[in-house]
Backbone as CSV, one residue per row, in Angstrom:
resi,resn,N_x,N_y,N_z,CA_x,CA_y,CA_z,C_x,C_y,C_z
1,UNK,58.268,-35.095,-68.192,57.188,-35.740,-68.788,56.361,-36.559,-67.824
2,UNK,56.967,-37.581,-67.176,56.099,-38.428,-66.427,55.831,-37.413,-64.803
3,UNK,54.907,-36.612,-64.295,54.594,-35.675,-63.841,53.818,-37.177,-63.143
4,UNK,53.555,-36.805,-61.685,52.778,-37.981,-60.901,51.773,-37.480,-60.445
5,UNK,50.572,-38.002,-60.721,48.987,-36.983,-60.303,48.895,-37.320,-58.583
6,UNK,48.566,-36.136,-57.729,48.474,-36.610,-56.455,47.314,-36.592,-56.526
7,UNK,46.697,-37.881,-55.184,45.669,-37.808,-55.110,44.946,-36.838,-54.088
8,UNK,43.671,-36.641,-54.461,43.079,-35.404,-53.747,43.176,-35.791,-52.166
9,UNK,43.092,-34.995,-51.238,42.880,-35.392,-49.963,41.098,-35.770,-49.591
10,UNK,41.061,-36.664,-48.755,39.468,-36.531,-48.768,38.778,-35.801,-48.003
11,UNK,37.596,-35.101,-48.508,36.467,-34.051,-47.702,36.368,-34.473,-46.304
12,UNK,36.609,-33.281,-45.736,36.057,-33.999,-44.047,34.939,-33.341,-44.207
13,UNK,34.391,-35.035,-42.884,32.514,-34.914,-43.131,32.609,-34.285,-41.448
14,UNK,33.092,-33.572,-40.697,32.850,-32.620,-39.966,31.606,-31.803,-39.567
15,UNK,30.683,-31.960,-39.003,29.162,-31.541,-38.739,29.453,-29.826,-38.963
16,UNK,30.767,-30.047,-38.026,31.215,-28.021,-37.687,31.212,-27.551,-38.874
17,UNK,31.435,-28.193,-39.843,31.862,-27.229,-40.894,30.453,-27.038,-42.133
18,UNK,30.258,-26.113,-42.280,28.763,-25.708,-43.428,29.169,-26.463,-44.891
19,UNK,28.316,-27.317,-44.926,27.812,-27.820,-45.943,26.974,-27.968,-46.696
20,UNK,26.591,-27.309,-48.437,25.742,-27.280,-48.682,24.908,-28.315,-49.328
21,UNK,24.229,-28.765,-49.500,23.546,-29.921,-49.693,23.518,-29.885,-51.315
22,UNK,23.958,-31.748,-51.391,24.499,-31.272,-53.149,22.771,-31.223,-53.499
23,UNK,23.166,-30.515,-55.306,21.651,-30.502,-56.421,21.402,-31.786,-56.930
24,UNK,20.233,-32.210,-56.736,19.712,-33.193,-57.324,19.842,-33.043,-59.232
25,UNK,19.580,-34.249,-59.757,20.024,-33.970,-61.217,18.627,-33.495,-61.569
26,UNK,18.726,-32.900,-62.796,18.007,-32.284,-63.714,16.538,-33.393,-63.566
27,UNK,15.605,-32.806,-63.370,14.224,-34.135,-63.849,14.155,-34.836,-62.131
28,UNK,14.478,-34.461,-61.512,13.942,-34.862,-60.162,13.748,-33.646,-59.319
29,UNK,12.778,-34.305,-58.173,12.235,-33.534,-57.421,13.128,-33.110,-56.309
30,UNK,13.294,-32.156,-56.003,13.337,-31.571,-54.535,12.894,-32.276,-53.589
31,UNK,14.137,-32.254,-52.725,13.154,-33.620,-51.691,12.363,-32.667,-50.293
32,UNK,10.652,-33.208,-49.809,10.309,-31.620,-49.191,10.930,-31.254,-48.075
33,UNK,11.111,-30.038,-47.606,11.612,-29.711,-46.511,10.357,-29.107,-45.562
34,UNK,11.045,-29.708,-44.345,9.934,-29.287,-43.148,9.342,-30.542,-43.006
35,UNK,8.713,-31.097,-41.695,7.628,-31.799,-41.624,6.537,-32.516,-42.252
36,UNK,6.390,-33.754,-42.627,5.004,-34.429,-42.850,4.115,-33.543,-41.980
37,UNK,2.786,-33.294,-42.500,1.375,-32.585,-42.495,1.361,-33.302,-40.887
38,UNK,0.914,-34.492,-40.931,0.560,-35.677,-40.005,1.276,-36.032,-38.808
39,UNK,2.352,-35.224,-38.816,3.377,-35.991,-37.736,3.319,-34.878,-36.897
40,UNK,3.511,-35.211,-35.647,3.983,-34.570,-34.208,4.914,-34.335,-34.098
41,UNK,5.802,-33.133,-33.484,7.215,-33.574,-32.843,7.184,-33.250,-31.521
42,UNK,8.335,-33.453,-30.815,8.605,-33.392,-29.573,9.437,-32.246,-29.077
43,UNK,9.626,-31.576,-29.865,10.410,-29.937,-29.888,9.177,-29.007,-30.317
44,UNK,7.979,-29.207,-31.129,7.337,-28.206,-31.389,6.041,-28.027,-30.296
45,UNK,5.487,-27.290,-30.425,3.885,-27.193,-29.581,3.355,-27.927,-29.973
46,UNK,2.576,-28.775,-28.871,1.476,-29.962,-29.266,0.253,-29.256,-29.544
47,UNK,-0.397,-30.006,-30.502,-1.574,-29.254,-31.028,-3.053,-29.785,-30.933
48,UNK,-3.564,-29.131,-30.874,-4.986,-28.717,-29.882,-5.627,-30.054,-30.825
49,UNK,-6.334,-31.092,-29.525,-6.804,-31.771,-29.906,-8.577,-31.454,-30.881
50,UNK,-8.805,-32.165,-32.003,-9.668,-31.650,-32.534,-11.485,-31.374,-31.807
51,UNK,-11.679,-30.563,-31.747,-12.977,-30.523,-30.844,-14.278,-31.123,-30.771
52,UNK,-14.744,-32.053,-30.480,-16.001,-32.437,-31.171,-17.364,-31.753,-30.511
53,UNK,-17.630,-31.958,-31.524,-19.498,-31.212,-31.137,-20.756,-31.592,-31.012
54,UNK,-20.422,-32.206,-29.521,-21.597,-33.343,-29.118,-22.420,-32.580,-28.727
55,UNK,-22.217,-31.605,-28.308,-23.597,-30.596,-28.319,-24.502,-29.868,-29.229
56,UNK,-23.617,-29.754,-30.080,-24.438,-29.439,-31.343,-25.193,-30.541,-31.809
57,UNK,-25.116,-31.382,-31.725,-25.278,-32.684,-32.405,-26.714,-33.208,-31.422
58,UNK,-26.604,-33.041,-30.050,-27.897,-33.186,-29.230,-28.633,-32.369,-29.382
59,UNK,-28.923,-30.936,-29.614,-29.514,-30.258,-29.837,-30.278,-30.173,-30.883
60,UNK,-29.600,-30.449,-32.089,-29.862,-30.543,-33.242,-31.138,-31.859,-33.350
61,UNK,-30.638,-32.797,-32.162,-31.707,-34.093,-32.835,-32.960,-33.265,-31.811
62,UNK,-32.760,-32.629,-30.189,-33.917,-32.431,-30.051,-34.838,-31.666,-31.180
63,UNK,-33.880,-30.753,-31.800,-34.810,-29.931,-32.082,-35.533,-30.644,-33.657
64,UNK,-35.195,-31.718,-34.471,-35.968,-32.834,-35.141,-36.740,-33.372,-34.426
65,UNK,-36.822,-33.925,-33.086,-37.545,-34.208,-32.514,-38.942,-33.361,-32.122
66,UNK,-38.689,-32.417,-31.733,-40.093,-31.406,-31.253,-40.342,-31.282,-32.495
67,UNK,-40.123,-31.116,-33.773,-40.357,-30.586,-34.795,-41.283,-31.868,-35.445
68,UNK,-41.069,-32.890,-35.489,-41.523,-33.888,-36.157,-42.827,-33.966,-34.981
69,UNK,-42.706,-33.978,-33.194,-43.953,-33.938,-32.413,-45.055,-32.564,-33.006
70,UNK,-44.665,-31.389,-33.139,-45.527,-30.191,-33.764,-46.369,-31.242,-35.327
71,UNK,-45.529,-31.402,-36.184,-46.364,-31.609,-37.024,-47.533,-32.559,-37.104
72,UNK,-46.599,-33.982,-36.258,-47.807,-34.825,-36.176,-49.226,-34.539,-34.660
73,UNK,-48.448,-33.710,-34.437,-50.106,-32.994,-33.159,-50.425,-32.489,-34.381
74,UNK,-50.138,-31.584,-35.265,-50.912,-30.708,-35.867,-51.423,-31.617,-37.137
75,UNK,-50.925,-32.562,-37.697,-51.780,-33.231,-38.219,-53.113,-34.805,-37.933
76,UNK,-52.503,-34.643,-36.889,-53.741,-34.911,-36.102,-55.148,-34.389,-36.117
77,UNK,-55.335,-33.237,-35.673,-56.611,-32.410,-35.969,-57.235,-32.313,-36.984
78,UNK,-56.609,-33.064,-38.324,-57.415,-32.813,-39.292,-58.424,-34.258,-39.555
79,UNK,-59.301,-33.474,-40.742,-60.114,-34.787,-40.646,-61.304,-34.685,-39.833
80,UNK,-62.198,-34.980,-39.724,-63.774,-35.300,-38.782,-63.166,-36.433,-37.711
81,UNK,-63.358,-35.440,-36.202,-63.106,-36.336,-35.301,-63.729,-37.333,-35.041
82,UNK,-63.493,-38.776,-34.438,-64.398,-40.556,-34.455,-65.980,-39.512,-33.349
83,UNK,-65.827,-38.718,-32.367,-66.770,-38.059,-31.860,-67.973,-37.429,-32.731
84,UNK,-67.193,-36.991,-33.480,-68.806,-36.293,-34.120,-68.816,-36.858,-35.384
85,UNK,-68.484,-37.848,-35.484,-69.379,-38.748,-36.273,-70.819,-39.043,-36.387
86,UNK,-71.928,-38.743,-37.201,-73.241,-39.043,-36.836,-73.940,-37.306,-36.601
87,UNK,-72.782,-36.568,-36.448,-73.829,-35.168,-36.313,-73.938,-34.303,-37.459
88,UNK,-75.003,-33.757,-37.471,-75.462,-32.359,-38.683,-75.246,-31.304,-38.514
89,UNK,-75.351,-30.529,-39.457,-75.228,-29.159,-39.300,-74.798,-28.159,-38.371
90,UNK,-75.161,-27.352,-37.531,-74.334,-26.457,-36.273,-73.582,-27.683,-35.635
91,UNK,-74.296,-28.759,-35.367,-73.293,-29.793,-33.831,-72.221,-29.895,-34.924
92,UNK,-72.380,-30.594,-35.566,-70.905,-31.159,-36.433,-70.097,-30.210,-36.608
93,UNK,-71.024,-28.870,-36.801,-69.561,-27.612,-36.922,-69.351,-26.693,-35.848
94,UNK,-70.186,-27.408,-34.717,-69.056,-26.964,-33.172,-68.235,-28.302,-32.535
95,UNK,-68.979,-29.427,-32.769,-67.946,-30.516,-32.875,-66.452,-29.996,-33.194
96,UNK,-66.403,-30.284,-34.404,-65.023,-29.749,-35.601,-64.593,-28.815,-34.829
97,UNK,-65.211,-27.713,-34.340,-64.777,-26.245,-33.994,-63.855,-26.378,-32.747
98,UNK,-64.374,-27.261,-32.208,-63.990,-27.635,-30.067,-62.544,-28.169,-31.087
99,UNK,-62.800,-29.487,-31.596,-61.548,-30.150,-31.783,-60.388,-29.655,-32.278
100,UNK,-60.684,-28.282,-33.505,-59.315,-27.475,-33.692,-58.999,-26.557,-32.917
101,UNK,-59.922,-26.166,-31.729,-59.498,-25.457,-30.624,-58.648,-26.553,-29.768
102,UNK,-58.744,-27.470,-29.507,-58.359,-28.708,-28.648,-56.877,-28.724,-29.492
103,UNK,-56.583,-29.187,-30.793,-55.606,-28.902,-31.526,-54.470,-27.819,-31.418
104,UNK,-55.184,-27.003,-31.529,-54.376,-25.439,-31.279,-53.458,-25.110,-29.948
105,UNK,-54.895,-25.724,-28.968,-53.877,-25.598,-27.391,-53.097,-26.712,-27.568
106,UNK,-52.889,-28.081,-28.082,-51.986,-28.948,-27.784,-50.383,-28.567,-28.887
107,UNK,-50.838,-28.023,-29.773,-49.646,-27.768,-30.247,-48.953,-26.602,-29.668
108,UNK,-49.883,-25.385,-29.593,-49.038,-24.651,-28.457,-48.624,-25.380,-27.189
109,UNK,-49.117,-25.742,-26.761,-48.528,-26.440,-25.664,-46.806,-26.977,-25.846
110,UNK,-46.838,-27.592,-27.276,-45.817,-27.993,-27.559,-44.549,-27.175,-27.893
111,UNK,-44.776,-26.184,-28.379,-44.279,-25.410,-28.819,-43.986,-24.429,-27.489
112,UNK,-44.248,-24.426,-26.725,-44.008,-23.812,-25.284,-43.363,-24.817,-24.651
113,UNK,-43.532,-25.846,-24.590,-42.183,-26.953,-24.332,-41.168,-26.721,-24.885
114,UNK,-41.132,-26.939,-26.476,-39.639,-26.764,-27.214,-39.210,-25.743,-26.716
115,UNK,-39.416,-24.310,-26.784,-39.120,-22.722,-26.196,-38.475,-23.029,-24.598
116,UNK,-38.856,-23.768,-24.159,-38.456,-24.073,-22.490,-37.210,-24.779,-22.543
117,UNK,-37.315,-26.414,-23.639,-35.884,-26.861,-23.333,-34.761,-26.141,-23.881
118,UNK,-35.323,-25.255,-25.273,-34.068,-24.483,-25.519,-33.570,-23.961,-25.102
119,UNK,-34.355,-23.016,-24.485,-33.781,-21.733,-23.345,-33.115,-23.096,-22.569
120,UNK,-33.448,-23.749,-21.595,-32.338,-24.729,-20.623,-31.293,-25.153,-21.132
121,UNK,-31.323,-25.804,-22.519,-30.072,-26.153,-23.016,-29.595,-24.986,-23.168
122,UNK,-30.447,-23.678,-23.406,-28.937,-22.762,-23.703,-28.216,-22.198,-22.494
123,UNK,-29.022,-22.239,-21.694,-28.411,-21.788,-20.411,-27.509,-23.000,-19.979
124,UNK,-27.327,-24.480,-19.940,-26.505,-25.368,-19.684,-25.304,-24.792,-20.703
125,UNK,-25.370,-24.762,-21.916,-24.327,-24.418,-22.830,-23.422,-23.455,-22.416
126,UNK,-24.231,-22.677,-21.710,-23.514,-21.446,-21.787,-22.675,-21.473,-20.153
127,UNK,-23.346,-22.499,-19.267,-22.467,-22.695,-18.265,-21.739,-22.980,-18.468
128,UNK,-21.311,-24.854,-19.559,-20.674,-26.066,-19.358,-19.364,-24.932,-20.301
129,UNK,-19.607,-24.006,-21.551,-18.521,-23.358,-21.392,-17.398,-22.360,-20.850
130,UNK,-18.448,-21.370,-19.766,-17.989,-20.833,-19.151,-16.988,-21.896,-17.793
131,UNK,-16.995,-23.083,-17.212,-17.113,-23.948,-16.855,-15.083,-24.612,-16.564
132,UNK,-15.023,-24.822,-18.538,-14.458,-25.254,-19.308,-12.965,-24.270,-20.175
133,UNK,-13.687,-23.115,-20.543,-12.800,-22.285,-20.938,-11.564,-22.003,-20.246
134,UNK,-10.492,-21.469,-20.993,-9.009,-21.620,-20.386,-8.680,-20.297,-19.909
135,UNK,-7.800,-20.494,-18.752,-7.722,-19.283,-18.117,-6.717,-18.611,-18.595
């Protein structure tokens, strides 16, 4: 009758030996496996710092820039120039006539500028990456 309960021996916590990781209870989460998003390690490949695009970003303002110079040359020309103020008929409308010719070459003009720095910036671009790129 009186039978004596032995007690269990205790688990060895032994690394060597495979252990499976107990189940969480019912209504909880899985805890995640693998890496935080955010973190680095020191066993994996370091990862490519993010690139910024300061060149895009200069380019972009020249080209607001020439763009905002085109419009205001070109709105310039309008309107009766302070010169032919005071004239009639043919003068006033070769007056007018000279001045949107005068107009025309200054915005081309401009516009043959912008065409020039682009082409240079693109040819710098296309050095500073050839330059840069990994072998």
């Amino acid at each position: 009758m009186g039978r004596k309960h032995r007690a269990q021996e205790p688990q060895s916590w032994d690394p060597r030996e495979p252990q499976t990781p107990p189940r969480p209870p019912d209504g909880w989460a899985a805890p995640p496996q693998g890496h935080p998003a955010g973190s680095q390690h020191q066993d994996g490949p370091p990862r490519p710092k993010k690139r910024h695009r300061v060149f895009l970003w200069i380019f972009l303002a020249i080209q607001i820039l020439f763009l905002i110079w085109v419009i205001t040359g070109a709105a310039s020309g309008s309107g009766t120039p302070e010169d032919c103020r005071g004239l009639t008929g043919d003068n006033l409308k070769l007056c007018e006539d000279a001045d949107d010719v005068g107009t025309t070459i200054g915005v081309g003009l401009i516009i043959g500028l912008w065409a020039a720095v682009d082409v240079i910036l693109g040819f710098t671009y296309v050095v500073y990456r050839l330059a840069t790129r990994r072998a």
